[in-house]
Amino acid sequence: AQTVTQSQPEMSVQEAETVTLSCTYDTSESDYYLFWYKQPPSRQMILVIRQEAYKQQNATENRFSVNFQKAAKSFSLKISDSQLGDAAMYFCAYRSLSAANNNDMRFGAGTRLTVKP
Amino acid sequence: EAQVTQNPRYLITVTGKKLTVTCSQNMNHEYMSWYRQDPGLGLRQIYYSMNVEVTDKGDVPEGYKVSRKEKRNFPLILESPSPNQTSLYFCASSPLRGVPEAFFGQGTRLTVV
């Protein structure tokens, strides 16, 4: 089964600075999706960014961008110009596109990001 | 508005008293699933369903039941809750075609005493 590892339980960043959250995964599949979700104190799970494995270009959404290294099975999230509202738990997720794997979705343990004013 | 509606948001119950957490989606998604979130463990899948009347176990199914009688609804049933089922629960739905983004409910904080 696929696994997702977030090795940083907690991270902190100064407001307006840049921070990178790490995520690695293990899979034998060639096509899949990767996601970053944000969970603020409200507990709502909010999609931040997504990346399809077949697309070599790194996804970008405003201040959020990823560094997708398929061979290394790495999918890090970079937050630029950090804002107080970025403080949250961030989850990396892997989604299989294979019916044989029941389109399985796996999550990492999460990284809690603190933003210091 | 596209959404997943999950109720209740908070629930305190006693050991052994059956309960149901409801989940409904209005996006006509085939795939629905239940997760529990515990500190340091992320989200772990309890059960999932790929269509009406099709359900299967996830990683932590013990003590839980589900049903999928209609495409939009996917309730989670705890027949005899125990304290180790105290957790934060999420329902999610996603399409099986196109971008498989998961849409989540608001979460249910369950405490079993």
PDB file of N, CA and C in Angstrom, chain B residues 4 16-17 20-21 30 41 47 57 65 72 75-77 79 84 86 89-90 92 99-100 103 107 109 111:
ATOM      1  N   VAL B   4     -20.349  18.958   1.222  1.00  0.00           N
ATOM      2  CA  VAL B   4     -20.556  17.729   1.970  1.00  0.00           C
ATOM      3  C   VAL B   4     -21.055  18.153   3.351  1.00  0.00           C
ATOM      4  N   GLY B  16     -21.207   2.160  24.715  1.00  0.00           N
ATOM      5  CA  GLY B  16     -22.246   1.197  24.387  1.00  0.00           C
ATOM      6  C   GLY B  16     -23.521   1.761  23.794  1.00  0.00           C
ATOM      7  N   LYS B  17     -23.677   3.057  23.768  1.00  0.00           N
ATOM      8  CA  LYS B  17     -24.906   3.646  23.226  1.00  0.00           C
ATOM      9  C   LYS B  17     -24.752   3.910  21.730  1.00  0.00           C
ATOM     10  N   THR B  20     -25.198   7.349  15.217  1.00  0.00           N
ATOM     11  CA  THR B  20     -24.997   7.482  13.782  1.00  0.00           C
ATOM     12  C   THR B  20     -24.553   8.899  13.460  1.00  0.00           C
ATOM     13  N   VAL B  21     -23.533   9.007  12.642  1.00  0.00           N
ATOM     14  CA  VAL B  21     -23.091  10.296  12.120  1.00  0.00           C
ATOM     15  C   VAL B  21     -23.497  10.330  10.639  1.00  0.00           C
ATOM     16  N   GLU B  30     -19.319   9.546  -7.016  1.00  0.00           N
ATOM     17  CA  GLU B  30     -19.426   8.107  -6.820  1.00  0.00           C
ATOM     18  C   GLU B  30     -18.732   7.670  -5.519  1.00  0.00           C
ATOM     19  N   LEU B  41      -1.195  10.906  13.824  1.00  0.00           N
ATOM     20  CA  LEU B  41      -1.520   9.802  12.918  1.00  0.00           C
ATOM     21  C   LEU B  41      -2.154  10.276  11.613  1.00  0.00           C
ATOM     22  N   TYR B  47     -13.911   3.380   6.316  1.00  0.00           N
ATOM     23  CA  TYR B  47     -14.652   2.677   5.269  1.00  0.00           C
ATOM     24  C   TYR B  47     -14.738   3.580   4.049  1.00  0.00           C
ATOM     25  N   LYS B  57     -13.911  -2.060   3.548  1.00  0.00           N
ATOM     26  CA  LYS B  57     -13.158  -1.636   4.717  1.00  0.00           C
ATOM     27  C   LYS B  57     -11.936  -0.833   4.318  1.00  0.00           C
ATOM     28  N   LYS B  65     -19.681   0.651  11.224  1.00  0.00           N
ATOM     29  CA  LYS B  65     -20.457   0.143  10.094  1.00  0.00           C
ATOM     30  C   LYS B  65     -20.837   1.317   9.218  1.00  0.00           C
ATOM     31  N   ARG B  72     -26.108   9.859  -2.539  1.00  0.00           N
ATOM     32  CA  ARG B  72     -25.724  11.078  -1.833  1.00  0.00           C
ATOM     33  C   ARG B  72     -25.404  10.852  -0.358  1.00  0.00           C
ATOM     34  N   PRO B  75     -23.884   7.224   5.822  1.00  0.00           N
ATOM     35  CA  PRO B  75     -23.809   7.346   7.284  1.00  0.00           C
ATOM     36  C   PRO B  75     -22.783   6.407   7.906  1.00  0.00           C
ATOM     37  N   LEU B  76     -22.213   6.858   9.007  1.00  0.00           N
ATOM     38  CA  LEU B  76     -21.270   6.064   9.805  1.00  0.00           C
ATOM     39  C   LEU B  76     -21.977   5.656  11.091  1.00  0.00           C
ATOM     40  N   ILE B  77     -21.951   4.378  11.375  1.00  0.00           N
ATOM     41  CA  ILE B  77     -22.672   3.842  12.520  1.00  0.00           C
ATOM     42  C   ILE B  77     -21.685   3.225  13.499  1.00  0.00           C
ATOM     43  N   GLU B  79     -22.093   0.908  16.548  1.00  0.00           N
ATOM     44  CA  GLU B  79     -23.094   0.081  17.221  1.00  0.00           C
ATOM     45  C   GLU B  79     -22.918   0.086  18.741  1.00  0.00           C
ATOM     46  N   ASN B  84     -11.975   4.310  23.011  1.00  0.00           N
ATOM     47  CA  ASN B  84     -10.915   4.421  21.994  1.00  0.00           C
ATOM     48  C   ASN B  84     -11.440   4.889  20.630  1.00  0.00           C
ATOM     49  N   THR B  86     -13.056   7.744  20.592  1.00  0.00           N
ATOM     50  CA  THR B  86     -13.023   9.197  20.750  1.00  0.00           C
ATOM     51  C   THR B  86     -12.041   9.756  19.734  1.00  0.00           C
ATOM     52  N   TYR B  89     -13.860  12.933  13.307  1.00  0.00           N
ATOM     53  CA  TYR B  89     -14.263  12.158  12.136  1.00  0.00           C
ATOM     54  C   TYR B  89     -14.598  13.065  10.963  1.00  0.00           C
ATOM     55  N   PHE B  90     -14.176  12.624   9.784  1.00  0.00           N
ATOM     56  CA  PHE B  90     -14.469  13.347   8.558  1.00  0.00           C
ATOM     57  C   PHE B  90     -15.087  12.419   7.529  1.00  0.00           C
ATOM     58  N   ALA B  92     -15.878  12.352   3.398  1.00  0.00           N
ATOM     59  CA  ALA B  92     -15.374  12.989   2.183  1.00  0.00           C
ATOM     60  C   ALA B  92     -16.008  12.338   0.966  1.00  0.00           C
ATOM     61  N   VAL B  99     -10.419  15.077 -12.081  1.00  0.00           N
ATOM     62  CA  VAL B  99      -9.538  15.338 -10.947  1.00  0.00           C
ATOM     63  C   VAL B  99     -10.164  14.746  -9.679  1.00  0.00           C
ATOM     64  N   PRO B 100      -9.490  13.811  -9.024  1.00  0.00           N
ATOM     65  CA  PRO B 100     -10.090  13.113  -7.877  1.00  0.00           C
ATOM     66  C   PRO B 100      -9.938  13.879  -6.578  1.00  0.00           C
ATOM     67  N   PHE B 103     -13.655  16.263  -1.316  1.00  0.00           N
ATOM     68  CA  PHE B 103     -14.382  17.340  -0.642  1.00  0.00           C
ATOM     69  C   PHE B 103     -14.788  16.804   0.723  1.00  0.00           C
ATOM     70  N   GLY B 107     -16.536  17.931   9.771  1.00  0.00           N
ATOM     71  CA  GLY B 107     -15.926  17.167  10.854  1.00  0.00           C
ATOM     72  C   GLY B 107     -16.883  16.977  12.034  1.00  0.00           C
ATOM     73  N   ARG B 109     -16.608  15.992  16.087  1.00  0.00           N
ATOM     74  CA  ARG B 109     -15.769  15.693  17.269  1.00  0.00           C
ATOM     75  C   ARG B 109     -16.574  14.788  18.183  1.00  0.00           C
ATOM     76  N   THR B 111     -16.771  12.282  21.472  1.00  0.00           N
ATOM     77  CA  THR B 111     -16.190  11.882  22.749  1.00  0.00           C
ATOM     78  C   THR B 111     -17.046  10.766  23.332  1.00  0.00           C
TER      79      THR B 111
END
